[in-house]
PDB file of C-alpha atoms in Angstrom:
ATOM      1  CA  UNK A   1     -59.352  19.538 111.871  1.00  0.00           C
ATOM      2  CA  UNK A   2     -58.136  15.903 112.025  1.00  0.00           C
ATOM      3  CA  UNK A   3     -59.474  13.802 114.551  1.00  0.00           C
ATOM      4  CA  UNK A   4     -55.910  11.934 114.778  1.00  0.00           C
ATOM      5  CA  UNK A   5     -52.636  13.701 113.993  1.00  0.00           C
ATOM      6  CA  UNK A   6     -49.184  12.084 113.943  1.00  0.00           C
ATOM      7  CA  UNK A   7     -45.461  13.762 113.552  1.00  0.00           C
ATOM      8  CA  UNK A   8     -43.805  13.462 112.440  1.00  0.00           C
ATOM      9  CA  UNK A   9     -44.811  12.826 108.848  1.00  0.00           C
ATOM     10  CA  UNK A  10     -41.192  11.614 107.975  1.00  0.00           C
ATOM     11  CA  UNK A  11     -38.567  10.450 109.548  1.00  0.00           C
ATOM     12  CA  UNK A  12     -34.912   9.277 108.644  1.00  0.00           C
ATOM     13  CA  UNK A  13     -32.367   7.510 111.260  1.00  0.00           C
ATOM     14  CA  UNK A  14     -29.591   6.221 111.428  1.00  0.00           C
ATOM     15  CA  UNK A  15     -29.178   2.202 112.784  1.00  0.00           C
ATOM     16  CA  UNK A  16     -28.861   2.723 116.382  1.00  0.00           C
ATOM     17  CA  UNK A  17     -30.759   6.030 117.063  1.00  0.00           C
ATOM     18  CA  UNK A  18     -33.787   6.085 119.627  1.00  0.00           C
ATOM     19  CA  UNK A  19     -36.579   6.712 117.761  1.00  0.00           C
ATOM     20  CA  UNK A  20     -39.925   8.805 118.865  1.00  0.00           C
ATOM     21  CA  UNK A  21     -43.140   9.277 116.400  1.00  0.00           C
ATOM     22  CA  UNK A  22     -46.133  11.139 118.429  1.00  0.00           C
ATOM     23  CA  UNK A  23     -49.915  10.855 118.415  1.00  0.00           C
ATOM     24  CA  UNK A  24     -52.486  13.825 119.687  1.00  0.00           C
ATOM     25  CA  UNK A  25     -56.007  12.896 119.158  1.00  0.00           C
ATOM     26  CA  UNK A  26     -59.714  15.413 119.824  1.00  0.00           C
ATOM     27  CA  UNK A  27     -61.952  12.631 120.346  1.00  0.00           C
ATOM     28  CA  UNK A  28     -63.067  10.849 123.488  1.00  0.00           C
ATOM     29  CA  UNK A  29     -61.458   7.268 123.081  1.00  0.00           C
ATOM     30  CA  UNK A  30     -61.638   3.813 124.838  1.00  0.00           C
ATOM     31  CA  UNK A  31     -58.255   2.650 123.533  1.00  0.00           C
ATOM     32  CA  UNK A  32     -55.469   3.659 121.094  1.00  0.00           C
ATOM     33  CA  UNK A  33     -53.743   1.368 118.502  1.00  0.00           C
ATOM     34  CA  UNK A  34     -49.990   1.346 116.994  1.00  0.00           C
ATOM     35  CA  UNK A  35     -50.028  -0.424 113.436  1.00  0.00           C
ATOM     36  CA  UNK A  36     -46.918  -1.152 111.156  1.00  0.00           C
ATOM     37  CA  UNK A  37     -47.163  -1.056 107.446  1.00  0.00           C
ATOM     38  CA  UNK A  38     -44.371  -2.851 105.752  1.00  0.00           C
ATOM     39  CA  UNK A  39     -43.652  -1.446 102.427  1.00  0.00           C
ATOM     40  CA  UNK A  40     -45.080  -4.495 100.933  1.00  0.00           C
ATOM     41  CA  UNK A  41     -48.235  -3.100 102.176  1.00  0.00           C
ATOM     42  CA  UNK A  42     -49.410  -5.607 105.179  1.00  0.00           C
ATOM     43  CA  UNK A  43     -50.574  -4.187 108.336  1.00  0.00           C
ATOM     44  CA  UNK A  44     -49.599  -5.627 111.986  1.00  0.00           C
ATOM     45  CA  UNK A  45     -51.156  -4.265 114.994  1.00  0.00           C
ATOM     46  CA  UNK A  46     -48.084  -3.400 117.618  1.00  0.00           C
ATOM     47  CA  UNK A  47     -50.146  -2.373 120.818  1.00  0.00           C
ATOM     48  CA  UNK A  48     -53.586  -1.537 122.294  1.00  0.00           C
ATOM     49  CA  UNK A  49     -53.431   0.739 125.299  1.00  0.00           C
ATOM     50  CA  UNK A  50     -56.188   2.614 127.072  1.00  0.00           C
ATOM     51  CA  UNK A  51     -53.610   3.848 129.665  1.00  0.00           C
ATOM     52  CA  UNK A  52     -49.976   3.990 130.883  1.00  0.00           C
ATOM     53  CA  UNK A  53     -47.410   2.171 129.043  1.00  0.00           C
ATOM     54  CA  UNK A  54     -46.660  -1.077 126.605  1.00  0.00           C
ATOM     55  CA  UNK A  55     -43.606  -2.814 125.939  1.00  0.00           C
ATOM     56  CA  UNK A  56     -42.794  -5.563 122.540  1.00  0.00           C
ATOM     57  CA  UNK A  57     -39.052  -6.235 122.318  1.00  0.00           C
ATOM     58  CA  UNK A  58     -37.459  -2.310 121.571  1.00  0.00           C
ATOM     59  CA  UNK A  59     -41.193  -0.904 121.020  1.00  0.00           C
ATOM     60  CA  UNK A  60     -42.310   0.876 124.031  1.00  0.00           C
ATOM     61  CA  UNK A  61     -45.850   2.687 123.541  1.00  0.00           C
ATOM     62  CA  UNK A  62     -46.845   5.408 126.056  1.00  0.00           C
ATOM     63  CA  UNK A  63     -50.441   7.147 126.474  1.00  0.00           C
ATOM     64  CA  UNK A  64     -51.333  10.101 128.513  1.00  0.00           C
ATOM     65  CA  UNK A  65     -55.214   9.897 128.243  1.00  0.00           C
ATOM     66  CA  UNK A  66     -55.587  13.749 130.184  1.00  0.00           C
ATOM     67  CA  UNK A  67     -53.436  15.327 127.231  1.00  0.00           C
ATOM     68  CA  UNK A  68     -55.343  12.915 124.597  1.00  0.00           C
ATOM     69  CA  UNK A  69     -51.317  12.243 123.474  1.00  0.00           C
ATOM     70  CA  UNK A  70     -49.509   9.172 122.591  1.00  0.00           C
ATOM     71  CA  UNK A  71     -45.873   8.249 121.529  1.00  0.00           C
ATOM     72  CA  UNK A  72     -44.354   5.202 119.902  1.00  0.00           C
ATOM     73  CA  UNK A  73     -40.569   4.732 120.889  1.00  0.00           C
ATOM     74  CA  UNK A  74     -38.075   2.523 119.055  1.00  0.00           C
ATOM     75  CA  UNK A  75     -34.719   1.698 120.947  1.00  0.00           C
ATOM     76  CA  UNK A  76     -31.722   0.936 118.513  1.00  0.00           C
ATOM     77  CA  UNK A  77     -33.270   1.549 115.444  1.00  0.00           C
ATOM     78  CA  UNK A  78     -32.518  -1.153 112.178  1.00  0.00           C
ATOM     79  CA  UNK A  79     -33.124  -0.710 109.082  1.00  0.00           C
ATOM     80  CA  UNK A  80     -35.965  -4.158 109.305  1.00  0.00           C
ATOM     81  CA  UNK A  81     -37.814  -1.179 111.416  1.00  0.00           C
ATOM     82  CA  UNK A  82     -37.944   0.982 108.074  1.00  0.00           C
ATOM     83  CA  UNK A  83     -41.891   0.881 107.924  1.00  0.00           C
ATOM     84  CA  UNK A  84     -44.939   3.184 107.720  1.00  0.00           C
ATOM     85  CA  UNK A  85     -46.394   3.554 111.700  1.00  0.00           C
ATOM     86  CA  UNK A  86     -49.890   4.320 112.203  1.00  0.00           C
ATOM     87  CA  UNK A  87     -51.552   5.471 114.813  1.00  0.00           C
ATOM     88  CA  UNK A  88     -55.426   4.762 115.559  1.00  0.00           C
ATOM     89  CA  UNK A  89     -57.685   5.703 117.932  1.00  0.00           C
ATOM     90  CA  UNK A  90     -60.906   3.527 118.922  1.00  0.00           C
ATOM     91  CA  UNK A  91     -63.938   5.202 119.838  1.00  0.00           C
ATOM     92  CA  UNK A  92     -66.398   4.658 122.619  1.00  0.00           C
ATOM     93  CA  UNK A  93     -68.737   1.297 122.239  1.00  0.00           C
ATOM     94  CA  UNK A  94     -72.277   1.099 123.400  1.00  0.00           C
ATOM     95  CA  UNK A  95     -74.213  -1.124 124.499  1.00  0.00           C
ATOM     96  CA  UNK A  96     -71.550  -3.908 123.954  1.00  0.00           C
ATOM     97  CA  UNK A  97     -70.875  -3.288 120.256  1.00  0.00           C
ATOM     98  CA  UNK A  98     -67.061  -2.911 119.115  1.00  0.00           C
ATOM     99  CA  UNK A  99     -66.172   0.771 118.681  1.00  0.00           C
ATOM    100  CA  UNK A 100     -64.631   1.986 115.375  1.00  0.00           C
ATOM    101  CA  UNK A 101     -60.925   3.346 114.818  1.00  0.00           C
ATOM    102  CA  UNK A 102     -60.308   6.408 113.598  1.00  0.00           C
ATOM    103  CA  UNK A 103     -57.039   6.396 111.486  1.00  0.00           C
ATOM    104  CA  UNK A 104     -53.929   8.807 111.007  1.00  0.00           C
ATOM    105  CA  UNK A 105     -52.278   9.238 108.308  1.00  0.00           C
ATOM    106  CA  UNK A 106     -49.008   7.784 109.115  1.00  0.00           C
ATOM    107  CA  UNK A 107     -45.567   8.382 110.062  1.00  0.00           C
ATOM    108  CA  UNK A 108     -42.841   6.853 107.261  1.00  0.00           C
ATOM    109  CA  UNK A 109     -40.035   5.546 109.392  1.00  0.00           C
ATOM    110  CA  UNK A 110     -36.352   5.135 107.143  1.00  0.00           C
ATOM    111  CA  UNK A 111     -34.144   3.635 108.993  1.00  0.00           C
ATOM    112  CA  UNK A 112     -29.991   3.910 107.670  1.00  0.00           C
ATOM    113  CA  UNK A 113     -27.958   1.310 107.945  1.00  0.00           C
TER     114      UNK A 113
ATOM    115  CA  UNK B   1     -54.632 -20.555 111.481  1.00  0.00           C
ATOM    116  CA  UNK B   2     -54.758 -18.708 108.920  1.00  0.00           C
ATOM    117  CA  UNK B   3     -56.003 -15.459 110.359  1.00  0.00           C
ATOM    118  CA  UNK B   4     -58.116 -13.311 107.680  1.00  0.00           C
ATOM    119  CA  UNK B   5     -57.804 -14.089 104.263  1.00  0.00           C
ATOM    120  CA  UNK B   6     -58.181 -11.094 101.807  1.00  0.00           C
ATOM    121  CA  UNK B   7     -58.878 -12.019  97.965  1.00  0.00           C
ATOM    122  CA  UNK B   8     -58.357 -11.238  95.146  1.00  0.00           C
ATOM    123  CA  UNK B   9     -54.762  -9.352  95.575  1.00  0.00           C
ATOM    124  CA  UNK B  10     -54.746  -7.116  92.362  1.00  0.00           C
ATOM    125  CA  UNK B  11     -57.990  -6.355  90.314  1.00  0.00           C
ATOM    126  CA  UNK B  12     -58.714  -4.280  87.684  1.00  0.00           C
ATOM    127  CA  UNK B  13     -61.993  -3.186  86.293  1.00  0.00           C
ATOM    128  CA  UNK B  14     -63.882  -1.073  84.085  1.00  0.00           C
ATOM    129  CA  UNK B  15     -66.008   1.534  85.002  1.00  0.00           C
ATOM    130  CA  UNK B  16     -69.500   0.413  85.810  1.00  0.00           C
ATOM    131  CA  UNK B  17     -68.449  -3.252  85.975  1.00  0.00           C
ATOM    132  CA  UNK B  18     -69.106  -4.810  89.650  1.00  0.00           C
ATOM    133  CA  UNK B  19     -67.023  -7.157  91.787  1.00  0.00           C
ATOM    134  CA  UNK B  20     -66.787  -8.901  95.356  1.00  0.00           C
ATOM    135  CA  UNK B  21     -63.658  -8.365  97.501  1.00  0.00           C
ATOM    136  CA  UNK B  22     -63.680 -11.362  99.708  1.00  0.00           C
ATOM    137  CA  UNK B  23     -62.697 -11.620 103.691  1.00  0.00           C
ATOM    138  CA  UNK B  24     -62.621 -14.481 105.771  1.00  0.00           C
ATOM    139  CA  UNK B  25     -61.236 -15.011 109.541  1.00  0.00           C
ATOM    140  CA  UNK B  26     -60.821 -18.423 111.046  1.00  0.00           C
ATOM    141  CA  UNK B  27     -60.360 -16.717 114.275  1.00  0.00           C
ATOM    142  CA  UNK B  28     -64.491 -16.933 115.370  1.00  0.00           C
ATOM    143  CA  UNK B  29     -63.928 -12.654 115.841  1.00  0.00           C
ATOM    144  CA  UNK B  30     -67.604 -11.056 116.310  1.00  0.00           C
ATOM    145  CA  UNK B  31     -66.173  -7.530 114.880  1.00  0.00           C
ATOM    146  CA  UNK B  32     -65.142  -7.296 111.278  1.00  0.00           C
ATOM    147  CA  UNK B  33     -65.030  -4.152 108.914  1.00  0.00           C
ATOM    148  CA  UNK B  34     -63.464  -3.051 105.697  1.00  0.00           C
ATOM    149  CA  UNK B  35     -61.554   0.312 105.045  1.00  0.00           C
ATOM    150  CA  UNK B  36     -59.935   2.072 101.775  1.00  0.00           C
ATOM    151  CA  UNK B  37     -56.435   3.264 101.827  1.00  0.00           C
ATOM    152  CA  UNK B  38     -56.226   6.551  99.433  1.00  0.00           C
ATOM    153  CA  UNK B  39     -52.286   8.532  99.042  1.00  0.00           C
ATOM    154  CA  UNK B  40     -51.921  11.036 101.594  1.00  0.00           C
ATOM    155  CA  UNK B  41     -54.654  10.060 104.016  1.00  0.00           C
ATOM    156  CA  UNK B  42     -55.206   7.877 106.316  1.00  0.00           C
ATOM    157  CA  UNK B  43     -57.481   3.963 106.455  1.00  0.00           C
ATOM    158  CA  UNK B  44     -61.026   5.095 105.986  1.00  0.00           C
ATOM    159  CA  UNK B  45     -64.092   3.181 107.706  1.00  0.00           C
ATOM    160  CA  UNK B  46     -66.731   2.007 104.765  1.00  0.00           C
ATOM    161  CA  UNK B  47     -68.781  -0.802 106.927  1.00  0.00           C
ATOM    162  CA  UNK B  48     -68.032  -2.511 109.614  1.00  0.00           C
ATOM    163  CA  UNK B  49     -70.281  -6.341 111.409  1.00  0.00           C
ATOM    164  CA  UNK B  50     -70.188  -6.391 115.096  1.00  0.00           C
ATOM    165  CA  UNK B  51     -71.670  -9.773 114.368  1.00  0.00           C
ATOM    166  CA  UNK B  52     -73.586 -11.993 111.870  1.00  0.00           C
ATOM    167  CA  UNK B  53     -76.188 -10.425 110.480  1.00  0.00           C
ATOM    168  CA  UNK B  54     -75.513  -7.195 111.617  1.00  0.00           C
ATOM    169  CA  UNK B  55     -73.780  -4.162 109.572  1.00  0.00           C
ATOM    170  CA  UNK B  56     -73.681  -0.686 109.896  1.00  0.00           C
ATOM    171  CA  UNK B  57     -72.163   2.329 107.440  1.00  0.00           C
ATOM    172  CA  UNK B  58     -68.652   3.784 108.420  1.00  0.00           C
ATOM    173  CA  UNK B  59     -67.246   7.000 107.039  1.00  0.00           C
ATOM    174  CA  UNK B  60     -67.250   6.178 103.208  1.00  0.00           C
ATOM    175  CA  UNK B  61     -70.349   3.527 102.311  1.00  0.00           C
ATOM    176  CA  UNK B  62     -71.316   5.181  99.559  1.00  0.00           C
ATOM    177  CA  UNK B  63     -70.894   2.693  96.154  1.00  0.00           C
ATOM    178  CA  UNK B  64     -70.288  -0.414  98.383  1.00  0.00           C
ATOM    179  CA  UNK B  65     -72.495  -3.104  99.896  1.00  0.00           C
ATOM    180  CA  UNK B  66     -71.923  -6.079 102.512  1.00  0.00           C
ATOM    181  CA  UNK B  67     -73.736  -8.732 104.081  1.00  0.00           C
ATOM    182  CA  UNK B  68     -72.763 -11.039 106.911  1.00  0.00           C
ATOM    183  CA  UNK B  69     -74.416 -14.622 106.915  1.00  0.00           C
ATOM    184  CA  UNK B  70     -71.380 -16.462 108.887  1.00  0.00           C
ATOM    185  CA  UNK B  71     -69.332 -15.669 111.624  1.00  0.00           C
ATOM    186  CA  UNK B  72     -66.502 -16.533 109.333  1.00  0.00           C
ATOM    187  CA  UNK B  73     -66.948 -14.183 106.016  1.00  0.00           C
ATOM    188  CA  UNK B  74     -67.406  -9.966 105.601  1.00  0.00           C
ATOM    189  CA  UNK B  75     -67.946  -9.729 101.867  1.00  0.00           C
ATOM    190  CA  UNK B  76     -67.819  -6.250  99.991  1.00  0.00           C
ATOM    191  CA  UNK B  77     -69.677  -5.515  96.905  1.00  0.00           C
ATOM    192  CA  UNK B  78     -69.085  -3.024  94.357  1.00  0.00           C
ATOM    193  CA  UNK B  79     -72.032  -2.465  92.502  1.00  0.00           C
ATOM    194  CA  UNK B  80     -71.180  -0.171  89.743  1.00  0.00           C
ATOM    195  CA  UNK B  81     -67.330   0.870  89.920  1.00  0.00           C
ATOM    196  CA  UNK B  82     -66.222   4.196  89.522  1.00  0.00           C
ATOM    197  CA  UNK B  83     -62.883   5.494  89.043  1.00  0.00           C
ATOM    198  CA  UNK B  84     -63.694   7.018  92.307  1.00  0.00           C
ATOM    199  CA  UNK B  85     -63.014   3.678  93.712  1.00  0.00           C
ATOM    200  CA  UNK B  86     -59.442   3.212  92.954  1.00  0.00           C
ATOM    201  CA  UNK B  87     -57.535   2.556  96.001  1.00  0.00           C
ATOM    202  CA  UNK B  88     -56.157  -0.119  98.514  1.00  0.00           C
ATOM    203  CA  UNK B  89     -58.742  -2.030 100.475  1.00  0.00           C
ATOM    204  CA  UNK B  90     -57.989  -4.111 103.759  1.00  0.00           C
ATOM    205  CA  UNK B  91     -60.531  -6.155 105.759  1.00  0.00           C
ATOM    206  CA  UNK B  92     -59.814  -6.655 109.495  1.00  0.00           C
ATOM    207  CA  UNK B  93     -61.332  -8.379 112.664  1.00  0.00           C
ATOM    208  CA  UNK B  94     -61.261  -7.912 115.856  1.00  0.00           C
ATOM    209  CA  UNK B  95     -62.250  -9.242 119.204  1.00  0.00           C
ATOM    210  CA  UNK B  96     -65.225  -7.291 120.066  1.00  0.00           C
ATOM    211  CA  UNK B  97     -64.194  -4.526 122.525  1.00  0.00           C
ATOM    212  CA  UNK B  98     -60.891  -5.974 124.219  1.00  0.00           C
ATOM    213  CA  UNK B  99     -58.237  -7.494 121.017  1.00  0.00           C
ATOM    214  CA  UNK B 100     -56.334  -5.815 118.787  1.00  0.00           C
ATOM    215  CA  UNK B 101     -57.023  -6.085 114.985  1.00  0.00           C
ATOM    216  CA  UNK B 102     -55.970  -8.520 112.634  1.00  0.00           C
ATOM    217  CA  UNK B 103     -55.628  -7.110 109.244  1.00  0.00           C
ATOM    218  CA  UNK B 104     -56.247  -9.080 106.014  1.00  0.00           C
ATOM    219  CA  UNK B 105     -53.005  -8.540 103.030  1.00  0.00           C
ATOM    220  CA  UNK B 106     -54.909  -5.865 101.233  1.00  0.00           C
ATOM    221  CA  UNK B 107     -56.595  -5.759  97.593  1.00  0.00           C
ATOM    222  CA  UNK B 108     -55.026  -3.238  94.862  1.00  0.00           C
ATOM    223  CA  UNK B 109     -58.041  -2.106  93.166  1.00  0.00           C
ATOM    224  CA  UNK B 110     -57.815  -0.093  89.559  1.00  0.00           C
ATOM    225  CA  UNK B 111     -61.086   1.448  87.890  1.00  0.00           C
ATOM    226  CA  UNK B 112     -60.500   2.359  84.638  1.00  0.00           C
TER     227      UNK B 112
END
């Protein structure tokens, strides 16, 4: 079983439609990542949350930490957001040392002018 | 500021040759780790620095080796490439425990 699973794996819009892409995760985590891959192939990091709610612009990332769940939302959808979205969970650190992440595999976002 | 700097791009090489993929972050970030992006899954862990001269194995070590003498650099060594090996690899750093991660612009490796 995947430690990180996203859905969906594809998804097509049209410019203008709210947009939702979910996480569920099995591990114990300290915090949660959104990345963007463009289809040149660079990664961004969008949020870090450990609980409650993030807003960038029209990205607004939720976590639930009790049903190990997150969700990614994009309000009026353009075609620039046409990207791969990954979701990442960080493990626990000990000690002090940085914990790991723990990678899905991706939800390809095509957005329609 | 030139965040982390991920060379060579492309590569190409022939089985059993070796290489370095190089990583460097001007950000003074303690953590620091390489993964390998493979079609249908997702980033992989192969090492990862919490600091300089410290390294530990992630998921997928096997075939590659690092060292961290500076702050600053997170090479990756492949000591005898297999076609195995074939796949994206992106370098990233982080602030230990509280940043987000800053992702180098990936290396397109080909074992032939």
């Amino acid at each position: 079983k995947n430690e990180v699973e996203q859905s969906p794996q594809n998804l097509t819009a049209q410019e203008g439609e709210f947009i939702t892409i979910n996480c569920s995760y099995s591990v114990g985590i300290s915090a949660l990542h959104w990345l963007q891959q463009h289809p040149g192939g660079g990664i961004v990091s969008l949020f870090m949350l450990s609980s409650g709610k993030k807003k960038h612009g029209r990205l607004i990332a939720t976590i639930n930490i009790q049903e190990k769940h997150s969700s990614l939302h994009i309000t009026a959808s353009h075609p620039r957001d046409s990207a791969v979205y990954i979701c990442a969970v960080e493990d626990f650190f000990y000690g002090g040392s940085q914990g790991n992440l723990i990678f899905g595999k991706g939800t390809k976002l095509s957005v329609k002018p | 500021n030139a965040g982390v700097t991920q060379t060579p791009k492309f590569q190409v090489l022939k089985t059993g040759q070796s290489m370095t993929l190089q990583c460097a972050q001007d950000m003074n970030h303690e953590y620091m780790s390489w993964y390998r992006q493979d079609p249908g899954m997702g980033l992989r862990l192969i090492h990862y620095s919490v600091g300089a001269g410290i390294t530990d194995q992630g998921e997928v070590p096997n075939g590659y080796n690092v060292s961290r003498s500076t702050t600053e650099d997170f090479p990756l060594r492949l000591l005898s490439a297999a076609p195995s090996q074939t796949s994206v690899y992106f370098c990233a750093s982080s602030i230990q425990g509280i940043g987000g991660y800053t992702f180098g612009s990936g290396t397109r490796l080909t074992v032939v």
